[in-house]
């Protein structure tokens, strides 16, 4: 049971990584002058859309948690709307946090917001897919010893590593190397992306490595 | 002997201050000096070189100018004269630059761009050491060989009006002087009128040879309102008028004398975009240098662009112009255009004198001077010069002579340039011995502090300090003997000056005793720790305390900050590091709070607070690894979360909202003063506040707010007094006193910093620390972080230019040294001091255990001395870095000062603790 779960986890994660890598290379066939650094905003849009799409598709295909009993259409619709609202709220919250961290208030609003959207796709979207719009479940997953499945454990790891990546990404900004990627928010978005990818890579391996120690309440 | 951990920490920090002082003394090197600098014996001038033929010209050449007027305008930037501002506001000067009989240069000042070292550089031609900045406030007399002393010895009559620094640097040199003080920064009219009012009389009289005018007004305007202020234009026009007056007077007088006169217009340093100076940005180091004399007559159409020269070049030029020997320590070279109009023989003679002087300096400062390219060039050009003299004396074929002369001249100029360059690059040797001893003391103290953590932070808060046993131990005497031997060997072998060697034997011996005693203490502490570690591992009594992510954040943040000090950009932008850390701290606190108080989280009521953090870089793997080495964790175990029932209604909401309020406050403060380098051009909210009446009313509102909080604090202390000791009231009163003093000293636009600081302190104390029951160490470190952040919120930076010296004059009529220094230091370090005193008051009124204060003192000492020790090592390893003088050295001074403040705070903690235990 557990091993098959880990295998499925690995495959889904590899698919997510592929979607990010493809979002770097595919658009250059369709768009002229496309590069991550120069047309950063375009890439951000494409990346977040593709990651969201892959996450949704994987959620629908894999169905990691047993779906709830009620499955009426209206319930699904309200659930979807709720998810959208949560996503938007998380985008705005991140934006506010970035500004509080020192991002310019008026200049570069679009850049900051798109960074917030990207970070939300790396963190909030998987949470929404896996746990649904349920704050209590979120809090449970992100507290110590609160995870109940392999999926939640990997969710915890990827989310934290995305945050840490974005956090670390801010460090090169004050350096005087005058590189194009040091401009706000490029280093942070790149850091978040790297963190996310690293989390995707590490979490199946880490879970596999520690599968003996990990015992979940429900299992 | 048993010592409280607070007392122990205070002693340690005081010893550490000594170590840092020793290091600083060794780090700031003595500048390039001629060995015979102190004695002013009149050496005969170098005779003209002559190959075989005897030259009849062995005396110093006669002066080129009869009178010299030096107009020094403080903080005159090159574009104020040569740029668009000059064209607009200084029409006469622009005319002189473009069409008149003048030579214009852009003179580059070496950092530190502060007035006194710059005057020294202008008059001695040497590059003063960085330590001159520290001495800037009380300038002692200049003992080095310089143009003014030479001129006085030659019987010239010198008059000086303007900045009193001149009078202090050259006491008894001037036949007439009127010093103006440079400390009333807001005065920019009187200070210059006091100079100009003498002008008419003096120019009419004409019984002088050198006139020095130093105008301070422009610098004051820069400090108060920056280089783009409209006041600058008015001041420049005024200066233009002064220049025109002097120039016409000189011209009219010149008809009666044979020799022309010289008018020098120069600036001592530039002005940064914010109006300060002290660092090494292009705006601060570029100053105009304008030489005006009828000897520099030019044909119409002869366009002379301002050439880039060094500020030190003026001394040699002035000496030649006045017919004086060139100052011995001058590293500058003659400004050749100034002697271009002279006959070839004189030109070569001047160049030869300058080259000989530079070569002598090179010989005294560089051991392998014969291999220097400049020296070889000098030898070649001297030989060529001799040949030329022989030809000149023998025959008079002017064509051949001129061609050969031009060649010799080019050779000389090349040699001069090379020599000057290699000399000014020759920053004198570091006094490595003193640096090493200082570093050793600092490191030993730090190790001692680190080793005594478990003991000092135990619940007893007492340490066993074995004072007697090391004194009688063999190790102590052995180390002492070895160190003394090393001391003797070092002092007898090195040629370079060494501070420790110049001390008396008794003092040096004291230092050695200190070093070896500390070593013994470290060794005994180490053995103790090892023994205890063995015992612990035998008993397998593993402390199962896990690190909360807050502890991890604190540790990682401290380490990260220390590591970031190795990069010059991170030092320039250190405020960003602190803002970032403080923001992260707020988010981590927020996380903590939400974990405790958000509804629906009640599945495990007795659960510990240790939870995964999303924002603080804690990954589970890392945490697991660090668990076993719990060091900072202070016997706290599981905190029982205060239940929701105790906090109701608005209080709960305040607790939930306070991190966000604090974050918002920090964001506002961050844009109040833009400091640093990269983002310094961003608009300040502070400037908006100082603009006009409406904004001033806002400031009044803030002042009222401060008064309100102050009274509230006092009232609170009254209320608290009912239950607690009188001491707590006293502490809160002291704290309020600090707040009021800060309100008095801070610039008006910085008052919001104070208000928001009070707000944040209240919020943190009431809604974060008390309900969440953070332990003493965490609270101390958080106070320290906020104190650092507020240091930068005030507009400080790691740059000398941002020190606000005007704070030292609040309420004083004249410059009184000790109160001025104290007030300036307090105004600069308001943030850290306020937070530290808040820590004392908070802990003594809130903390339950009696050892809280002494724990806090220990933690404060530890966290304060950690960056200094690391930075000393970093700076030692980076001492040949390109930015060592512009970025790392000022930071070193700041770190030293900060350690001094920390020591004062620790002593304060100990004193409070002592009174506590007595009562």
Short mmCIF file of N, CA and C in Angstrom, two decimals, chain B residues 557-674:
data_model
loop_
_atom_site.label_atom_id
_atom_site.label_comp_id
_atom_site.label_asym_id
_atom_site.label_seq_id
_atom_site.Cartn_x
_atom_site.Cartn_y
_atom_site.Cartn_z
N UNK B 557 19.47 33.19 11.98
CA UNK B 557 19.54 34.61 11.64
C UNK B 557 20.82 35.23 12.14
N UNK B 558 21.20 34.91 13.38
CA UNK B 558 22.43 35.46 13.92
C UNK B 558 23.62 35.00 13.10
N UNK B 559 23.65 33.69 12.81
CA UNK B 559 24.76 33.16 12.02
C UNK B 559 24.80 33.80 10.64
N UNK B 560 23.62 33.89 10.02
CA UNK B 560 23.55 34.46 8.67
C UNK B 560 24.01 35.89 8.65
N UNK B 561 23.59 36.64 9.66
CA UNK B 561 24.03 38.04 9.71
C UNK B 561 25.53 38.13 9.83
N UNK B 562 26.10 37.30 10.69
CA UNK B 562 27.55 37.34 10.88
C UNK B 562 28.26 36.98 9.59
N UNK B 563 27.76 35.96 8.90
CA UNK B 563 28.39 35.57 7.65
C UNK B 563 28.27 36.67 6.60
N UNK B 564 27.13 37.35 6.61
CA UNK B 564 26.92 38.37 5.58
C UNK B 564 27.90 39.52 5.73
N UNK B 565 28.53 39.65 6.90
CA UNK B 565 29.47 40.76 7.09
C UNK B 565 30.72 40.60 6.23
N UNK B 566 30.89 39.44 5.62
CA UNK B 566 32.07 39.26 4.78
C UNK B 566 31.94 39.89 3.41
N UNK B 567 30.76 40.33 3.04
CA UNK B 567 30.57 40.90 1.70
C UNK B 567 30.33 42.39 1.82
N UNK B 568 31.03 43.14 1.00
CA UNK B 568 30.94 44.60 1.14
C UNK B 568 29.53 45.11 0.86
N UNK B 569 28.85 44.47 -0.10
CA UNK B 569 27.49 44.95 -0.40
C UNK B 569 26.56 44.71 0.78
N UNK B 570 26.76 43.58 1.46
CA UNK B 570 25.89 43.31 2.60
C UNK B 570 26.18 44.26 3.75
N UNK B 571 27.40 44.75 3.82
CA UNK B 571 27.69 45.74 4.86
C UNK B 571 27.05 47.06 4.49
N UNK B 572 27.17 47.42 3.21
CA UNK B 572 26.54 48.67 2.80
C UNK B 572 25.03 48.61 3.00
N UNK B 573 24.46 47.44 2.79
CA UNK B 573 23.00 47.30 2.88
C UNK B 573 22.62 46.49 4.11
N UNK B 574 23.37 46.68 5.20
CA UNK B 574 23.10 45.84 6.37
C UNK B 574 21.69 46.05 6.89
N UNK B 575 21.17 47.26 6.71
CA UNK B 575 19.81 47.52 7.17
C UNK B 575 18.83 46.54 6.54
N UNK B 576 19.07 46.18 5.27
CA UNK B 576 18.16 45.24 4.62
C UNK B 576 18.18 43.90 5.34
N UNK B 577 19.37 43.48 5.75
CA UNK B 577 19.46 42.21 6.49
C UNK B 577 18.60 42.26 7.73
N UNK B 578 18.74 43.36 8.48
CA UNK B 578 18.00 43.43 9.73
C UNK B 578 16.51 43.54 9.49
N UNK B 579 16.10 44.33 8.48
CA UNK B 579 14.67 44.44 8.19
C UNK B 579 14.11 43.08 7.81
N UNK B 580 14.90 42.37 7.01
CA UNK B 580 14.46 41.05 6.55
C UNK B 580 14.30 40.11 7.74
N UNK B 581 15.31 40.11 8.62
CA UNK B 581 15.25 39.22 9.77
C UNK B 581 14.09 39.59 10.69
N UNK B 582 13.89 40.89 10.90
CA UNK B 582 12.82 41.30 11.80
C UNK B 582 11.47 40.94 11.21
N UNK B 583 11.31 41.12 9.89
CA UNK B 583 10.05 40.74 9.26
C UNK B 583 9.81 39.24 9.43
N UNK B 584 10.88 38.47 9.19
CA UNK B 584 10.72 37.03 9.33
C UNK B 584 10.37 36.66 10.77
N UNK B 585 11.01 37.36 11.70
CA UNK B 585 10.70 37.12 13.11
C UNK B 585 9.24 37.38 13.38
N UNK B 586 8.71 38.48 12.83
CA UNK B 586 7.30 38.80 13.05
C UNK B 586 6.42 37.69 12.48
N UNK B 587 6.77 37.22 11.27
CA UNK B 587 5.95 36.17 10.68
C UNK B 587 6.01 34.89 11.51
N UNK B 588 7.20 34.60 12.03
CA UNK B 588 7.32 33.40 12.86
C UNK B 588 6.49 33.53 14.12
N UNK B 589 6.51 34.73 14.71
CA UNK B 589 5.70 34.97 15.90
C UNK B 589 4.23 34.82 15.56
N UNK B 590 3.89 35.37 14.40
CA UNK B 590 2.52 35.30 13.92
C UNK B 590 2.08 33.84 13.81
N UNK B 591 2.95 33.04 13.25
CA UNK B 591 2.72 31.61 13.09
C UNK B 591 2.47 30.96 14.46
N UNK B 592 3.36 31.31 15.39
CA UNK B 592 3.25 30.81 16.75
C UNK B 592 1.90 31.15 17.35
N UNK B 593 1.55 32.43 17.19
CA UNK B 593 0.31 32.92 17.80
C UNK B 593 -0.90 32.21 17.20
N UNK B 594 -0.89 32.12 15.87
CA UNK B 594 -2.06 31.52 15.23
C UNK B 594 -2.20 30.06 15.62
N UNK B 595 -1.05 29.43 15.79
CA UNK B 595 -1.08 28.04 16.19
C UNK B 595 -1.75 27.88 17.56
N UNK B 596 -1.53 28.91 18.39
CA UNK B 596 -2.07 28.81 19.74
C UNK B 596 -3.51 29.26 19.86
N UNK B 597 -3.85 30.26 19.08
CA UNK B 597 -5.11 30.94 19.38
C UNK B 597 -6.20 30.72 18.36
N UNK B 598 -5.83 30.20 17.21
CA UNK B 598 -6.87 30.09 16.21
C UNK B 598 -7.86 29.00 16.62
N UNK B 599 -9.12 29.25 16.45
CA UNK B 599 -10.12 28.25 16.86
C UNK B 599 -10.00 27.00 16.00
N UNK B 600 -10.46 25.91 16.56
CA UNK B 600 -10.47 24.67 15.81
C UNK B 600 -9.17 23.92 15.93
N UNK B 601 -8.31 24.41 16.76
CA UNK B 601 -7.01 23.79 16.89
C UNK B 601 -6.91 23.05 18.21
N UNK B 602 -8.05 22.66 18.73
CA UNK B 602 -8.05 22.18 20.11
C UNK B 602 -8.04 20.66 20.19
N UNK B 603 -7.51 20.00 19.15
CA UNK B 603 -7.52 18.56 19.19
C UNK B 603 -6.57 18.03 20.26
N UNK B 604 -5.48 18.77 20.49
CA UNK B 604 -4.51 18.30 21.47
C UNK B 604 -4.25 19.43 22.47
N UNK B 605 -4.97 19.50 23.49
CA UNK B 605 -4.83 20.64 24.40
C UNK B 605 -3.49 20.68 25.11
N UNK B 606 -2.89 19.53 25.38
CA UNK B 606 -1.62 19.56 26.11
C UNK B 606 -0.42 19.50 25.17
N UNK B 607 -0.70 19.76 23.91
CA UNK B 607 0.37 19.65 22.93
C UNK B 607 1.43 20.73 23.17
N UNK B 608 2.66 20.38 22.90
CA UNK B 608 3.71 21.39 23.01
C UNK B 608 3.56 22.38 21.86
N UNK B 609 4.23 23.48 22.02
CA UNK B 609 4.09 24.53 21.01
C UNK B 609 5.00 24.30 19.82
N UNK B 610 5.76 23.23 19.86
CA UNK B 610 6.73 23.05 18.79
C UNK B 610 6.03 22.55 17.54
N UNK B 611 6.05 23.34 16.55
CA UNK B 611 5.32 23.01 15.35
C UNK B 611 6.14 23.39 14.14
N UNK B 612 5.77 22.80 13.07
CA UNK B 612 6.51 23.09 11.84
C UNK B 612 6.23 24.52 11.40
N UNK B 613 7.25 25.18 10.96
CA UNK B 613 7.05 26.55 10.50
C UNK B 613 7.12 26.61 9.00
N UNK B 614 6.32 27.45 8.47
CA UNK B 614 6.34 27.59 7.03
C UNK B 614 7.29 28.67 6.58
N UNK B 615 7.58 29.60 7.46
CA UNK B 615 8.27 30.80 6.99
C UNK B 615 9.71 30.88 7.44
N UNK B 616 10.13 30.01 8.28
CA UNK B 616 11.38 30.34 8.94
C UNK B 616 12.51 29.42 8.56
N UNK B 617 12.37 28.71 7.51
CA UNK B 617 13.50 27.92 7.06
C UNK B 617 13.72 26.69 7.88
N UNK B 618 12.74 26.24 8.62
CA UNK B 618 12.94 25.05 9.40
C UNK B 618 12.44 23.86 8.62
N UNK B 619 13.30 22.97 8.29
CA UNK B 619 12.85 21.72 7.69
C UNK B 619 12.98 20.66 8.75
N UNK B 620 12.14 19.68 8.71
CA UNK B 620 12.13 18.68 9.78
C UNK B 620 13.49 18.01 9.92
N UNK B 621 14.13 17.73 8.80
CA UNK B 621 15.40 17.02 8.86
C UNK B 621 16.41 17.81 9.65
N UNK B 622 16.45 19.11 9.36
CA UNK B 622 17.41 19.97 10.03
C UNK B 622 17.15 19.99 11.52
N UNK B 623 15.87 20.06 11.84
CA UNK B 623 15.54 20.15 13.25
C UNK B 623 15.97 18.91 14.00
N UNK B 624 15.76 17.77 13.37
CA UNK B 624 16.09 16.54 14.05
C UNK B 624 17.58 16.47 14.34
N UNK B 625 18.36 16.98 13.39
CA UNK B 625 19.79 16.91 13.59
C UNK B 625 20.24 17.82 14.72
N UNK B 626 19.57 18.93 14.83
CA UNK B 626 20.01 19.91 15.81
C UNK B 626 19.48 19.64 17.21
N UNK B 627 18.58 18.70 17.30
CA UNK B 627 17.93 18.51 18.59
C UNK B 627 18.91 18.18 19.68
N UNK B 628 19.86 17.31 19.33
CA UNK B 628 20.72 16.81 20.39
C UNK B 628 21.61 17.91 20.95
N UNK B 629 21.96 18.87 20.13
CA UNK B 629 22.89 19.89 20.60
C UNK B 629 22.15 21.13 21.07
N UNK B 630 21.14 20.90 21.84
CA UNK B 630 20.36 22.05 22.31
C UNK B 630 21.21 22.87 23.26
N UNK B 631 21.54 24.06 22.85
CA UNK B 631 22.42 24.90 23.66
C UNK B 631 21.65 26.06 24.25
N UNK B 632 20.95 26.76 23.36
CA UNK B 632 20.27 27.94 23.84
C UNK B 632 18.99 27.59 24.59
N UNK B 633 18.61 26.37 24.42
CA UNK B 633 17.35 25.97 25.05
C UNK B 633 17.48 26.01 26.55
N UNK B 634 16.69 26.77 27.20
CA UNK B 634 16.87 26.98 28.62
C UNK B 634 15.77 26.28 29.38
N UNK B 635 16.09 25.19 29.89
CA UNK B 635 15.22 24.45 30.81
C UNK B 635 13.76 24.87 30.72
N UNK B 636 13.26 24.88 29.51
CA UNK B 636 11.92 25.42 29.44
C UNK B 636 10.88 24.35 29.20
N UNK B 637 11.33 23.25 28.61
CA UNK B 637 10.40 22.16 28.41
C UNK B 637 9.21 22.58 27.59
N UNK B 638 8.11 22.08 27.94
CA UNK B 638 6.90 22.38 27.19
C UNK B 638 6.19 23.56 27.83
N UNK B 639 5.92 24.51 27.01
CA UNK B 639 5.16 25.62 27.54
C UNK B 639 3.70 25.24 27.49
N UNK B 640 3.05 25.46 28.56
CA UNK B 640 1.63 25.17 28.50
C UNK B 640 0.96 26.36 27.85
N UNK B 641 0.28 26.14 26.76
CA UNK B 641 -0.32 27.27 26.07
C UNK B 641 -1.40 27.88 26.93
N UNK B 642 -1.31 29.15 27.07
CA UNK B 642 -2.35 29.81 27.87
C UNK B 642 -3.67 29.65 27.15
N UNK B 643 -4.62 29.21 27.85
CA UNK B 643 -5.88 28.85 27.21
C UNK B 643 -6.60 30.08 26.71
N UNK B 644 -7.50 29.83 25.82
CA UNK B 644 -8.22 30.95 25.23
C UNK B 644 -9.07 31.67 26.24
N UNK B 645 -9.43 30.93 27.26
CA UNK B 645 -10.34 31.51 28.24
C UNK B 645 -9.76 32.70 28.96
N UNK B 646 -8.42 32.72 29.13
CA UNK B 646 -7.83 33.81 29.87
C UNK B 646 -7.87 35.11 29.09
N UNK B 647 -7.87 35.00 27.79
CA UNK B 647 -7.88 36.21 26.98
C UNK B 647 -9.23 36.29 26.28
N UNK B 648 -9.88 37.39 26.45
CA UNK B 648 -11.20 37.48 25.85
C UNK B 648 -11.30 38.72 25.00
N UNK B 649 -12.27 38.66 24.11
CA UNK B 649 -12.68 39.84 23.36
C UNK B 649 -11.54 40.51 22.63
N UNK B 650 -11.40 41.80 22.91
CA UNK B 650 -10.47 42.59 22.11
C UNK B 650 -9.04 42.14 22.32
N UNK B 651 -8.76 41.64 23.53
CA UNK B 651 -7.38 41.24 23.79
C UNK B 651 -6.94 40.15 22.85
N UNK B 652 -7.83 39.20 22.64
CA UNK B 652 -7.50 38.11 21.74
C UNK B 652 -7.25 38.65 20.34
N UNK B 653 -8.12 39.55 19.93
CA UNK B 653 -7.94 40.10 18.59
C UNK B 653 -6.66 40.90 18.50
N UNK B 654 -6.32 41.60 19.59
CA UNK B 654 -5.06 42.36 19.58
C UNK B 654 -3.88 41.41 19.43
N UNK B 655 -3.96 40.30 20.16
CA UNK B 655 -2.87 39.34 20.06
C UNK B 655 -2.75 38.84 18.63
N UNK B 656 -3.89 38.55 18.02
CA UNK B 656 -3.85 38.04 16.65
C UNK B 656 -3.35 39.10 15.68
N UNK B 657 -3.69 40.36 15.95
CA UNK B 657 -3.36 41.39 14.97
C UNK B 657 -1.98 41.99 15.19
N UNK B 658 -1.44 41.84 16.43
CA UNK B 658 -0.22 42.61 16.72
C UNK B 658 0.96 42.33 15.79
N UNK B 659 1.22 41.09 15.37
CA UNK B 659 2.35 40.92 14.44
C UNK B 659 2.15 41.70 13.16
N UNK B 660 0.92 41.76 12.71
CA UNK B 660 0.68 42.48 11.45
C UNK B 660 0.86 43.97 11.65
N UNK B 661 0.39 44.46 12.80
CA UNK B 661 0.59 45.88 13.08
C UNK B 661 2.07 46.19 13.13
N UNK B 662 2.83 45.30 13.78
CA UNK B 662 4.27 45.54 13.91
C UNK B 662 4.93 45.51 12.54
N UNK B 663 4.52 44.55 11.72
CA UNK B 663 5.08 44.48 10.36
C UNK B 663 4.78 45.76 9.59
N UNK B 664 3.55 46.25 9.72
CA UNK B 664 3.19 47.48 9.00
C UNK B 664 4.03 48.65 9.51
N UNK B 665 4.21 48.72 10.82
CA UNK B 665 5.03 49.80 11.39
C UNK B 665 6.44 49.73 10.81
N UNK B 666 6.99 48.52 10.77
CA UNK B 666 8.35 48.37 10.27
C UNK B 666 8.44 48.80 8.81
N UNK B 667 7.38 48.45 8.04
CA UNK B 667 7.40 48.83 6.64
C UNK B 667 7.37 50.34 6.49
N UNK B 668 6.57 51.01 7.32
CA UNK B 668 6.50 52.47 7.28
C UNK B 668 7.85 53.07 7.62
N UNK B 669 8.45 52.55 8.68
CA UNK B 669 9.72 53.11 9.15
C UNK B 669 10.81 52.91 8.12
N UNK B 670 10.73 51.78 7.43
CA UNK B 670 11.75 51.47 6.44
C UNK B 670 11.79 52.54 5.36
N UNK B 671 10.61 53.06 4.99
CA UNK B 671 10.63 54.08 3.95
C UNK B 671 10.79 55.49 4.52
N UNK B 672 10.93 55.57 5.85
CA UNK B 672 11.13 56.90 6.45
C UNK B 672 12.51 57.44 6.11
N UNK B 673 13.53 56.63 6.29
CA UNK B 673 14.90 57.02 5.96
C UNK B 673 15.47 55.96 5.04
N UNK B 674 15.77 56.33 3.82
CA UNK B 674 16.43 55.36 2.95
C UNK B 674 17.91 55.45 3.24
#
